PDB file of C-alpha atoms and ligand atoms in Angstrom:
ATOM      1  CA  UNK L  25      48.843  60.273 151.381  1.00  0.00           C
ATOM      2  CA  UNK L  26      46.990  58.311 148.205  1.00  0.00           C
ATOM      3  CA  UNK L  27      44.601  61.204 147.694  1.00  0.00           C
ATOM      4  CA  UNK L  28      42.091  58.414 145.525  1.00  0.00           C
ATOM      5  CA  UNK L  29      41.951  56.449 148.223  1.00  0.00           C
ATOM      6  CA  UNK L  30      41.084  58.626 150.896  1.00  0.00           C
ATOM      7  CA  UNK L  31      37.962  59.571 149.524  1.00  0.00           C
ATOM      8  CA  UNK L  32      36.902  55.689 149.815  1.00  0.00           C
ATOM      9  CA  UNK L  33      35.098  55.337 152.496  1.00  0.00           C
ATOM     10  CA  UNK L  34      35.546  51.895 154.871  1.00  0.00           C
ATOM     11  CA  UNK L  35      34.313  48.955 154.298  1.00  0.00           C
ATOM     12  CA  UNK L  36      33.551  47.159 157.450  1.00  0.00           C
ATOM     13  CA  UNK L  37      30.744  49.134 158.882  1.00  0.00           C
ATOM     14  CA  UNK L  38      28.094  51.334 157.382  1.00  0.00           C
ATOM     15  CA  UNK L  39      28.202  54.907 155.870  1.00  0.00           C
ATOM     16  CA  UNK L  40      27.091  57.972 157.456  1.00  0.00           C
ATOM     17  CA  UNK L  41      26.790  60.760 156.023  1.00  0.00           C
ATOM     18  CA  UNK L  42      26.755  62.834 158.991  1.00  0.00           C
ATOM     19  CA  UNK L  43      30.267  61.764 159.523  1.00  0.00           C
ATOM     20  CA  UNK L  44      31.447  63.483 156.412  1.00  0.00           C
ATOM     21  CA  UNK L  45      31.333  67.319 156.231  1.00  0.00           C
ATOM     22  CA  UNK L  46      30.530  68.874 152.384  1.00  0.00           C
ATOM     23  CA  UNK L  47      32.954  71.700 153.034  1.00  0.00           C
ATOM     24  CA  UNK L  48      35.998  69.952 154.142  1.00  0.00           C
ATOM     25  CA  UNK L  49      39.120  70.614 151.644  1.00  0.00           C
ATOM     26  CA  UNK L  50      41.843  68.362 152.415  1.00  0.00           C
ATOM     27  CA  UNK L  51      45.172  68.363 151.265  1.00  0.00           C
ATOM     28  CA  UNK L  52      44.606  71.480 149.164  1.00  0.00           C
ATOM     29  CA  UNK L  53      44.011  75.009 148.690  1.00  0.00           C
ATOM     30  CA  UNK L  54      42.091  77.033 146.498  1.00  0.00           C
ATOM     31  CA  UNK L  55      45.750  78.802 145.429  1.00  0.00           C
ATOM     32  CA  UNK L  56      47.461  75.172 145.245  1.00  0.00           C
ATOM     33  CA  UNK L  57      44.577  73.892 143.253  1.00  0.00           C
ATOM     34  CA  UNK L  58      44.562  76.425 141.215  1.00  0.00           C
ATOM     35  CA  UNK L  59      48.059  75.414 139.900  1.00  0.00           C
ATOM     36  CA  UNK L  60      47.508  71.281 139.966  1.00  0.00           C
ATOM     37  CA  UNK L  61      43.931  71.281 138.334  1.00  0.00           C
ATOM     38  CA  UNK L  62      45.183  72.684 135.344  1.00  0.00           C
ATOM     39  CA  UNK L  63      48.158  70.179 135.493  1.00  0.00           C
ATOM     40  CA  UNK L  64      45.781  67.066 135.684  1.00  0.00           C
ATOM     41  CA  UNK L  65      43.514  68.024 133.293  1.00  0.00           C
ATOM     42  CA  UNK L  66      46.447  67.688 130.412  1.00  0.00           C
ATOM     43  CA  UNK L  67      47.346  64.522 132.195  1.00  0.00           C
ATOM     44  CA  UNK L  68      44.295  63.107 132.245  1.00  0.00           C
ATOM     45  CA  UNK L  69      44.322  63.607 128.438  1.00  0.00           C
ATOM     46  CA  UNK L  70      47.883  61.927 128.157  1.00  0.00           C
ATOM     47  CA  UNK L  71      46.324  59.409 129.919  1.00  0.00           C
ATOM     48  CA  UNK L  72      43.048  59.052 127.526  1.00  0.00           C
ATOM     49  CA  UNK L  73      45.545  58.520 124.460  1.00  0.00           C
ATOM     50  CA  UNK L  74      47.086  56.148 125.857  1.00  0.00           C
ATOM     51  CA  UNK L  75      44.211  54.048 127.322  1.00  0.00           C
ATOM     52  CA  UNK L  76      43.156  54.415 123.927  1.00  0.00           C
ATOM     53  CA  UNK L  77      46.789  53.116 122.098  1.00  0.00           C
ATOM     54  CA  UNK L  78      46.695  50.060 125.055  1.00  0.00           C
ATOM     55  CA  UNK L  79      42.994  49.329 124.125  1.00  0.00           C
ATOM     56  CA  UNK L  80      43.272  46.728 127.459  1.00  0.00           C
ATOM     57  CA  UNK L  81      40.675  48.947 129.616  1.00  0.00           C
ATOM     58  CA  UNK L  82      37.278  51.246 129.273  1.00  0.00           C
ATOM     59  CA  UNK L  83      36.940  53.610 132.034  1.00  0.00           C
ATOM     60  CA  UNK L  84      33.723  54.090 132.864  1.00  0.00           C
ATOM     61  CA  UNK L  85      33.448  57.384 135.313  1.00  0.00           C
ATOM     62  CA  UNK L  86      29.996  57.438 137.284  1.00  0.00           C
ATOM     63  CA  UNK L  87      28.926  60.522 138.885  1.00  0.00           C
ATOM     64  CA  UNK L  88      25.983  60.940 141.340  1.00  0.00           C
ATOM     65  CA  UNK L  89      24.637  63.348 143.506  1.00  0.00           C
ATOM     66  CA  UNK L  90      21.269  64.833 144.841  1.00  0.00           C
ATOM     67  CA  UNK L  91      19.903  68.401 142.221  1.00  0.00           C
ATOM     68  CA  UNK L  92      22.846  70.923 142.021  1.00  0.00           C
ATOM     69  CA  UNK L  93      25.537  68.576 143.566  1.00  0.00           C
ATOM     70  CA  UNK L  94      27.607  69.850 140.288  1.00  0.00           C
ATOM     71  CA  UNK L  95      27.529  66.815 138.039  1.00  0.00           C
ATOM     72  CA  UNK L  96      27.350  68.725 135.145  1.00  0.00           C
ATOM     73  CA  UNK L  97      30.175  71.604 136.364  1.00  0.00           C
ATOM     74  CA  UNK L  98      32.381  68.342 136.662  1.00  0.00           C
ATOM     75  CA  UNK L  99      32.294  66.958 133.771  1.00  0.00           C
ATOM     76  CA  UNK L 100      33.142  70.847 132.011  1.00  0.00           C
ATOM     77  CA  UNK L 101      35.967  71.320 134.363  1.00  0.00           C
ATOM     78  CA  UNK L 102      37.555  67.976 134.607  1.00  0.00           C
ATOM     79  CA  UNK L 103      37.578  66.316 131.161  1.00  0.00           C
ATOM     80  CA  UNK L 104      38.415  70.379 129.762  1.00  0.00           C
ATOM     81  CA  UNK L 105      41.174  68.693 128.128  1.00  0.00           C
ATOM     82  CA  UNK L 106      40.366  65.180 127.055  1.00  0.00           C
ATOM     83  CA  UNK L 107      39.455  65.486 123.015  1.00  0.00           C
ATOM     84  CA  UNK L 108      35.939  64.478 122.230  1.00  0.00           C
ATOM     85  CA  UNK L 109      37.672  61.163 120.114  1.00  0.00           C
ATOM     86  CA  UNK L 110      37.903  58.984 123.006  1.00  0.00           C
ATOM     87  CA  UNK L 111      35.300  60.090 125.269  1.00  0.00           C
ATOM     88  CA  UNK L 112      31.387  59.978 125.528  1.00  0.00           C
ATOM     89  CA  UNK L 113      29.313  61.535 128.234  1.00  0.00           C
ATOM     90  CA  UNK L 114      25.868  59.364 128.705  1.00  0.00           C
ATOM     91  CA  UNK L 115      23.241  61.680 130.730  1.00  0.00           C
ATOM     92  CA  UNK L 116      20.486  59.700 132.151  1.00  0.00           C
ATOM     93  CA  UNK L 117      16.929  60.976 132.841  1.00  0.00           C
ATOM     94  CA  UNK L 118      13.476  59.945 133.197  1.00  0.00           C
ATOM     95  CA  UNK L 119      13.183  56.254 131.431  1.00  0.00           C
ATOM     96  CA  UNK L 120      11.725  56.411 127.903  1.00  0.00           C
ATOM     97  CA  UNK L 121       8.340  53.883 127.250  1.00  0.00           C
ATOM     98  CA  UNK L 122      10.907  51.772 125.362  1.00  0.00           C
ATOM     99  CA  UNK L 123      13.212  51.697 128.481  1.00  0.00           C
ATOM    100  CA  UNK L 124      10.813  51.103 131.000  1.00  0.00           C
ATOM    101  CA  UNK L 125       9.793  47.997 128.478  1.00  0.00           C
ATOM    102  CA  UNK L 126      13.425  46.693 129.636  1.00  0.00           C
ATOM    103  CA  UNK L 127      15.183  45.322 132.665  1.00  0.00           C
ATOM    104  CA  UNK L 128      16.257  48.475 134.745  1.00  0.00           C
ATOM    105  CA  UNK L 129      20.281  48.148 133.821  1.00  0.00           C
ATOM    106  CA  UNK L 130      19.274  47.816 129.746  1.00  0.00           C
ATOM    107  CA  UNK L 131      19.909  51.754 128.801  1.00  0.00           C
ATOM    108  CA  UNK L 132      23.035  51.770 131.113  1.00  0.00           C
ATOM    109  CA  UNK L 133      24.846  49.052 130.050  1.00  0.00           C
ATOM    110  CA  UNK L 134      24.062  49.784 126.541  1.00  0.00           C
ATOM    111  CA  UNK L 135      25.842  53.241 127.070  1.00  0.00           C
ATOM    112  CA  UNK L 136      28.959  51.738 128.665  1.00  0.00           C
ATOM    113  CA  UNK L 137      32.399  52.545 127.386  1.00  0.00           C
ATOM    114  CA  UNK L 138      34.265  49.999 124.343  1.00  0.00           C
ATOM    115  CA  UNK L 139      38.180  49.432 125.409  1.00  0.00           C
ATOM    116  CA  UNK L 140      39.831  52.255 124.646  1.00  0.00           C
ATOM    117  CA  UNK L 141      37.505  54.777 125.581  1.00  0.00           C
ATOM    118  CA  UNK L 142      36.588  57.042 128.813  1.00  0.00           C
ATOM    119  CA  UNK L 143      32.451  56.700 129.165  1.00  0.00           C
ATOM    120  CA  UNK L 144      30.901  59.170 131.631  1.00  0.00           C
ATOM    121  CA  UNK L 145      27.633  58.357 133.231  1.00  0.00           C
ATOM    122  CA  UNK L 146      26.023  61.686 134.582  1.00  0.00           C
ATOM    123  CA  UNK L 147      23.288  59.777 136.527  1.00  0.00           C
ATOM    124  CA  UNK L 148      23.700  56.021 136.106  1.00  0.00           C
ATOM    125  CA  UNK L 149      22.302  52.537 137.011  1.00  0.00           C
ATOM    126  CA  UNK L 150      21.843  53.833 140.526  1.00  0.00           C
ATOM    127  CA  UNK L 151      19.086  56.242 140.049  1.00  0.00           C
ATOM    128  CA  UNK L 152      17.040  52.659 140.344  1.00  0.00           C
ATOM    129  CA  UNK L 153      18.562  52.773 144.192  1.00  0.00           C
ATOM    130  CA  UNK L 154      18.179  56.640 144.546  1.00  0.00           C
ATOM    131  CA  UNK L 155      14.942  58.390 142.817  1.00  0.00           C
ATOM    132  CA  UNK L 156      13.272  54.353 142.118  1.00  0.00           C
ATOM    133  CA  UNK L 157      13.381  53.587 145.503  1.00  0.00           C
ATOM    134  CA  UNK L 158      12.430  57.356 147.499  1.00  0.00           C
ATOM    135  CA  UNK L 159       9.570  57.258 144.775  1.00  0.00           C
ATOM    136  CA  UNK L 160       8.760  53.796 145.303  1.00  0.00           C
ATOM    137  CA  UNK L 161       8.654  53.063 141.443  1.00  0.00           C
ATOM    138  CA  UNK L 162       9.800  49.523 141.964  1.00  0.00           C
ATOM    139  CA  UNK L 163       8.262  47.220 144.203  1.00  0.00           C
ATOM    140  CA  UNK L 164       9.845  46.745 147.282  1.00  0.00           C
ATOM    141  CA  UNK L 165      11.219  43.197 146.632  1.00  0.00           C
ATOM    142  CA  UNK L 166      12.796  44.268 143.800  1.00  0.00           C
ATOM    143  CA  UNK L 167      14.481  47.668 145.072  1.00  0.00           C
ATOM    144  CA  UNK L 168      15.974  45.338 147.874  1.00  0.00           C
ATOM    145  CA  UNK L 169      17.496  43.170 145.347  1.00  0.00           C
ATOM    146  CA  UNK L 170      18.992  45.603 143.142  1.00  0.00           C
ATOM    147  CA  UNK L 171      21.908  46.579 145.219  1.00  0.00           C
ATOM    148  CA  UNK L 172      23.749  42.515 144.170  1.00  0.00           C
ATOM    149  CA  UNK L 173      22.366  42.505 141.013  1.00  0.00           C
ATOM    150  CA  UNK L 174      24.515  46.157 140.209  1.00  0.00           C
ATOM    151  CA  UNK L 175      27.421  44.500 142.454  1.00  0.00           C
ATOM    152  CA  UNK L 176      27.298  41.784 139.807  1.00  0.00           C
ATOM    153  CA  UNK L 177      27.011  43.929 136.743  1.00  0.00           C
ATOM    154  CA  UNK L 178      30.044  46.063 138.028  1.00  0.00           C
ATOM    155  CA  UNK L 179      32.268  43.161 138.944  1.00  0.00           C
ATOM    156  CA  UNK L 180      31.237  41.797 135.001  1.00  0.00           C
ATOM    157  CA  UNK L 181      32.474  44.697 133.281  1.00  0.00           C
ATOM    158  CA  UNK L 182      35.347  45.054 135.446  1.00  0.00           C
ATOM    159  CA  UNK L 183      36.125  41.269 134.555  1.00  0.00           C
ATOM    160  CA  UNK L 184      36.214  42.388 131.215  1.00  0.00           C
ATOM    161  CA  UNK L 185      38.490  44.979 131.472  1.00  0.00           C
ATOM    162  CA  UNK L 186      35.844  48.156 132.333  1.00  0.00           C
ATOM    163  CA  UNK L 187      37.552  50.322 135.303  1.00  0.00           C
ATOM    164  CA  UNK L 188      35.077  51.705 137.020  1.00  0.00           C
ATOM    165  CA  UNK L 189      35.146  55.216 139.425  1.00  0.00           C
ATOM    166  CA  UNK L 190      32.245  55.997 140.942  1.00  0.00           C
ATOM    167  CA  UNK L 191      31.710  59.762 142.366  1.00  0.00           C
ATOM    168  CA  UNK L 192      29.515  60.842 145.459  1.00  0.00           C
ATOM    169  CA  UNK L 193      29.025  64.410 145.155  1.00  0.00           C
ATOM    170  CA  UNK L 194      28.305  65.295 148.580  1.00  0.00           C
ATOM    171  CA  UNK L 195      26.936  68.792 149.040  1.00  0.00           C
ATOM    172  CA  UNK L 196      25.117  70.341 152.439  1.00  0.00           C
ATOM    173  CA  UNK L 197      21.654  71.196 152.506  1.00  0.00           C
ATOM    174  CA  UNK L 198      22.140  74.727 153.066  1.00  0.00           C
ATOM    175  CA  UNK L 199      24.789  74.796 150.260  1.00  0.00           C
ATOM    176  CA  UNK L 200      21.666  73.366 147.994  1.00  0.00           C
ATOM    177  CA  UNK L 201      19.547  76.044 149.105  1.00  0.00           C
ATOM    178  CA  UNK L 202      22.100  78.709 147.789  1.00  0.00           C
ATOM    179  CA  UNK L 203      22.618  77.096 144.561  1.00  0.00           C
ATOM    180  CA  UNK L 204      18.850  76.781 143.916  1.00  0.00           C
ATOM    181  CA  UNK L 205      18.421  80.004 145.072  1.00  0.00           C
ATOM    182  CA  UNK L 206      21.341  81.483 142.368  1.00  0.00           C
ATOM    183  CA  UNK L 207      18.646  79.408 139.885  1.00  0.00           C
ATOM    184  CA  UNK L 208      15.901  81.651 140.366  1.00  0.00           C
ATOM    185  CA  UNK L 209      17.903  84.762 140.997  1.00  0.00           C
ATOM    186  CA  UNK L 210      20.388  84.570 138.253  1.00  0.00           C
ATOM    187  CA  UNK L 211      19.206  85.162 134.474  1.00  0.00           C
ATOM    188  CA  UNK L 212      21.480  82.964 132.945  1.00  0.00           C
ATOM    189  CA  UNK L 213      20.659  80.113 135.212  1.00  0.00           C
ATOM    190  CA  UNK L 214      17.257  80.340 135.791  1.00  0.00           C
ATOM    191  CA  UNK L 215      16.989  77.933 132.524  1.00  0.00           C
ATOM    192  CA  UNK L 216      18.153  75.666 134.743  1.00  0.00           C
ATOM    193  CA  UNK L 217      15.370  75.572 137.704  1.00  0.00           C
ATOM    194  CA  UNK L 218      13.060  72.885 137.374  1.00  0.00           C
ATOM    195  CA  UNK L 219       9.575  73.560 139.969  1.00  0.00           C
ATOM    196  CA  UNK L 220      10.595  69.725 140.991  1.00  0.00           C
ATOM    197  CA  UNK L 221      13.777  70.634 142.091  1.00  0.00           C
ATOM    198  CA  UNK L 222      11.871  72.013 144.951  1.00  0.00           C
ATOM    199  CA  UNK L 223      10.099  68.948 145.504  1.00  0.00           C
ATOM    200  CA  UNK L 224      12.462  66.397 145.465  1.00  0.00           C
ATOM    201  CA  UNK L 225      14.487  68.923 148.374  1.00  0.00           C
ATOM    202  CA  UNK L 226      11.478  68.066 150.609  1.00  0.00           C
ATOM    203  CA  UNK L 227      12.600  64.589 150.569  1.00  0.00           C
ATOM    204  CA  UNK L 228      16.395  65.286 151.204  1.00  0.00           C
ATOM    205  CA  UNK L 229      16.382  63.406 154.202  1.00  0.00           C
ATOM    206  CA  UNK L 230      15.262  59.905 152.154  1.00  0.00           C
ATOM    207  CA  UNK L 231      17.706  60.721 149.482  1.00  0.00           C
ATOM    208  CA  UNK L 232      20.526  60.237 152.139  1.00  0.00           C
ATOM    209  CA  UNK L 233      19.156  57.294 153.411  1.00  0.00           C
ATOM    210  CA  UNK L 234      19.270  56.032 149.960  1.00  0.00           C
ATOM    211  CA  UNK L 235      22.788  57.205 149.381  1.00  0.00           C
ATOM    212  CA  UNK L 236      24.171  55.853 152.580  1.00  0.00           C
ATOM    213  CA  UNK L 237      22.921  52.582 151.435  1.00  0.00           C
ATOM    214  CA  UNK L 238      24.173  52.857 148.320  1.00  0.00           C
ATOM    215  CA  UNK L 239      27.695  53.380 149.398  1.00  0.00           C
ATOM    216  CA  UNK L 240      26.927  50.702 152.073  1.00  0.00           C
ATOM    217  CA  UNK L 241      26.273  47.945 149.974  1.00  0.00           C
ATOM    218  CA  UNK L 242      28.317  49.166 146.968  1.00  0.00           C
ATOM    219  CA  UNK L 243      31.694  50.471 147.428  1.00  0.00           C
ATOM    220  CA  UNK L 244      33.138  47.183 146.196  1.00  0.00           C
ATOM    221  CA  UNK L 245      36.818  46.979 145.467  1.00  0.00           C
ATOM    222  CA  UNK L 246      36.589  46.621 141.717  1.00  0.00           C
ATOM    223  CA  UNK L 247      34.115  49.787 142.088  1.00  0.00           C
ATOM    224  CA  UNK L 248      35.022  51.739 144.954  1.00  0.00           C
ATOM    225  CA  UNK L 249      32.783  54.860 146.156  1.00  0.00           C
ATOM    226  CA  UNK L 250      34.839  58.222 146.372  1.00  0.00           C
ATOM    227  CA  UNK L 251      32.903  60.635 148.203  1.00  0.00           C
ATOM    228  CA  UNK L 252      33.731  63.716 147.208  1.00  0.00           C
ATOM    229  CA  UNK L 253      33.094  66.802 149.363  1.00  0.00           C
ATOM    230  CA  UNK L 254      31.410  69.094 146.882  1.00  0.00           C
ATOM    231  CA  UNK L 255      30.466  72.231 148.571  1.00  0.00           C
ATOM    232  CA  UNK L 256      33.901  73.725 147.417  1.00  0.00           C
ATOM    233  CA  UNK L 257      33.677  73.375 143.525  1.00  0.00           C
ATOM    234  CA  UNK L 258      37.134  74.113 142.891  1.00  0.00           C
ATOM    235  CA  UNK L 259      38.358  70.838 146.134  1.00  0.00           C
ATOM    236  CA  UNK L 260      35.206  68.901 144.157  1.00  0.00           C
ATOM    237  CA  UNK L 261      37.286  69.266 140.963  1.00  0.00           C
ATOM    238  CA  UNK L 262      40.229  68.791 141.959  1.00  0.00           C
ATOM    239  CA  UNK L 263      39.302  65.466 144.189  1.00  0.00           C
ATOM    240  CA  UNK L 264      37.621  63.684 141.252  1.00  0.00           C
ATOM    241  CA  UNK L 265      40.664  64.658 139.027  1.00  0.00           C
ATOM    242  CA  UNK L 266      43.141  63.319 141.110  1.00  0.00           C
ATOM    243  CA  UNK L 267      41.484  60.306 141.899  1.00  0.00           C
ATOM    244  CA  UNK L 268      41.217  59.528 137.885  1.00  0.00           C
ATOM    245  CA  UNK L 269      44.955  60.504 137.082  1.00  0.00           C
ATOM    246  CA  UNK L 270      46.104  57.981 140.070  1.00  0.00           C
ATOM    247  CA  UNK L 271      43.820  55.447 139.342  1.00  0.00           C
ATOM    248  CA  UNK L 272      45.151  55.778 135.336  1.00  0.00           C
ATOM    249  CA  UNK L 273      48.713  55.932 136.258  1.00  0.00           C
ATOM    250  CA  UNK L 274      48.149  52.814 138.108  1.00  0.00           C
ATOM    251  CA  UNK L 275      47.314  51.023 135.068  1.00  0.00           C
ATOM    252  CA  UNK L 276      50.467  50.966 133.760  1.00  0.00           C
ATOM    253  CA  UNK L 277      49.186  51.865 130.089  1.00  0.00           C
ATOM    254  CA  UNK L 278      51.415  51.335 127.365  1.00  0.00           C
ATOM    255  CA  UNK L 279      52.066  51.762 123.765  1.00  0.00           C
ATOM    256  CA  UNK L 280      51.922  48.632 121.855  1.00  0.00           C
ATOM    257  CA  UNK L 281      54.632  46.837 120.112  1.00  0.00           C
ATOM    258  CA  UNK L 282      55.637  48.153 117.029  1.00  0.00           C
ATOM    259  CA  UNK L 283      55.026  45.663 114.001  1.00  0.00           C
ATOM    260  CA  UNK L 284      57.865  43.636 113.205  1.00  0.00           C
ATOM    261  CA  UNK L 285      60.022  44.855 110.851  1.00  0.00           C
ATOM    262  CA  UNK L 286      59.128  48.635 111.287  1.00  0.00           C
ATOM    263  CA  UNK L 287      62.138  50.128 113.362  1.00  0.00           C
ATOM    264  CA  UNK L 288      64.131  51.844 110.894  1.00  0.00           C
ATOM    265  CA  UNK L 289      61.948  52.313 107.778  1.00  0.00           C
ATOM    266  CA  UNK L 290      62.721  55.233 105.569  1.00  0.00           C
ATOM    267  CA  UNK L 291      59.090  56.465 104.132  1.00  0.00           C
ATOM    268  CA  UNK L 292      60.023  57.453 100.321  1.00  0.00           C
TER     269      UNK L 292
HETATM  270  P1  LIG K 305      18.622  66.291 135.183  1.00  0.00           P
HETATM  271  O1  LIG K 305      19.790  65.477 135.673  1.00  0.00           O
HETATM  272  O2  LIG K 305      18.496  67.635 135.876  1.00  0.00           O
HETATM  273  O3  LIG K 305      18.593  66.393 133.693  1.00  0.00           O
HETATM  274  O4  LIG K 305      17.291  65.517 135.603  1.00  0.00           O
HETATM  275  C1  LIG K 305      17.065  64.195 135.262  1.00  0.00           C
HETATM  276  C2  LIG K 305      15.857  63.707 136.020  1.00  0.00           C
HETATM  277  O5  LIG K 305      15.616  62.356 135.653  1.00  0.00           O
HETATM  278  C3  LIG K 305      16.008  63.746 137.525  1.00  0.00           C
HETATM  279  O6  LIG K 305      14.904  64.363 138.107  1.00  0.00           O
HETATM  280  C4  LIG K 305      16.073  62.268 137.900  1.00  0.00           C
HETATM  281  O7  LIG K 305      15.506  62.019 139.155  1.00  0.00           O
HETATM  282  C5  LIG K 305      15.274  61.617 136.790  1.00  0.00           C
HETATM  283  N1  LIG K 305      15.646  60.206 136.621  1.00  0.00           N
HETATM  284  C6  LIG K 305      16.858  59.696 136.301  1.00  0.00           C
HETATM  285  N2  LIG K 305      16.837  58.352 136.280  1.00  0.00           N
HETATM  286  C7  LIG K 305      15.590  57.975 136.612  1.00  0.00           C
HETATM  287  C8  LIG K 305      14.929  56.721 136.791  1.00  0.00           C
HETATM  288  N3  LIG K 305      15.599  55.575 136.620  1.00  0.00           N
HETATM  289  N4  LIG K 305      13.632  56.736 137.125  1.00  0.00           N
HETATM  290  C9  LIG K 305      12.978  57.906 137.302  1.00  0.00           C
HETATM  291  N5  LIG K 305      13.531  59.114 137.162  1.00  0.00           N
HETATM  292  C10 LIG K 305      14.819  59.167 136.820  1.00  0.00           C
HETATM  293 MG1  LIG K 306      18.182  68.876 137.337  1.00  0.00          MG
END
């Protein structure tokens, strides 16, 4: 089985979300995963160096997913390993005054990845699908047009050597609850609970209308959609990793050629 490619959903008719459930684990076990997570976190940063000796491709790594989907816990657990040289994390909230002064994709393709290096959007261009459009804070012509316009600005930085992995984190609604719930309950998380957390839950239903359009309209082939099921953190780890390390390997990255003249130097 190509475990990246499972998580791609098809192409030739729309995305339900009903039709994938949060909790399912396949092709793993919390014992097995346990052993292989560990293993693909060094290769991942194997994989970083070399990206970085190539200097070919960026990867650019977006993550998405509705308030406690585990963006965050993903980013910890998978990149563990990968040294801070060659990779940046861009986090993406409200728009600034100077943003908003911009077209919508300004901050986010200012924060993309340089050959070389691993760029990880937690939140990304979509939020102008997702929280823009259940908010209605673009008009309506313009939310409808967006989903091309981010096809196009994909398929341009893939042109230019920018591979792009996108990541669904798809958690229940109950599983939510819980999590929310651990945010109020637990001391050392209750930092974390934000009174419009609560809110935007109210409008869960709209948020997966969003996201099922999202994927809809833009799990292209140069930027596939991997939906992850995320209930399980330890399969949501573990899915995301292995779909990076396969995608990498794929690349076949390599060291460049040594200067002429090199092989066989003595250094004095
Ligand atoms: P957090 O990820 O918990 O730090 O929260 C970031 C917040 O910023 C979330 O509530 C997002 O909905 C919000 N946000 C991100 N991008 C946008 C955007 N383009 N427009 C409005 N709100 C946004
Ligand atoms: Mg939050």
């Amino acid at each position: 089985m190509s475990h990246g490619d499972s998580l791609v959903p098809p192409r030739d008719h729309p995305f339900r979300l009903a039709a994938h459930s949060a909790d399912r684990t396949p092709g793993a076990s919390k014992e097995s995963a346990s052993i292989e997570l560990p293993r693909l976190r060094l290769r991942l940063n194997e994989l970083q160096d070399l990206l970085y000796a190539d200097r070919r491709f960026a990867l650019l790594v977006v993550l998405q997913g509705i308030d406690t989907a585990g963006k965050d816990g993903t980013i910890k657990s998978v990149f563990q390993e990968v040294g801070p040289l060659g990779c940046s994390v861009a986090s993406f909230g409200v728009p600034t005054e100077e943003e908003l002064a911009h077209d919508y994709l300004w901050r986010y393709h200012l924060a993309t990845p340089g050959r070389g290096k691993f760029g990880i959007f937690n939140r990304s261009h979509y939020e102008s699908v997702l929280v823009e459009r259940v908010h209605g804070l673009a008009p309506a012509e313009r939310l409808k047009q967006r989903y091309d316009e981010i096809n196009h600005f994909e398929a341009t930085l893939a042109a230019e050597g920018t591979v792009i992995m996108k990541f669904f984190l798809h958690i229940s609604r109950d599983e939510q609850r819980g999590r929310l719930q651990e945010r109020v309950d637990n001391p050392h998380k209750r930092w974390k609970f934000r009174e419009g957390d609560l809110d935007e839950r109210k409008h869960w239903a709209e948020y997966e209308t969003a996201f099922e359009e999202m994927v809809s309209r833009c799990n292209t082939v140069v930027a596939p959609w991997h939906v992850v099921p995320a209930d399980h953190k330890w399969y949501r780890d573990l899915a995301v990793a292995r779909a990076l390390v396969e995608r990498l390997e794929g690349l076949d990255l390599r060291y460049p050629e040594p200067p002429a003249g090199i092989q066989g130097r003595v250094v004095e």
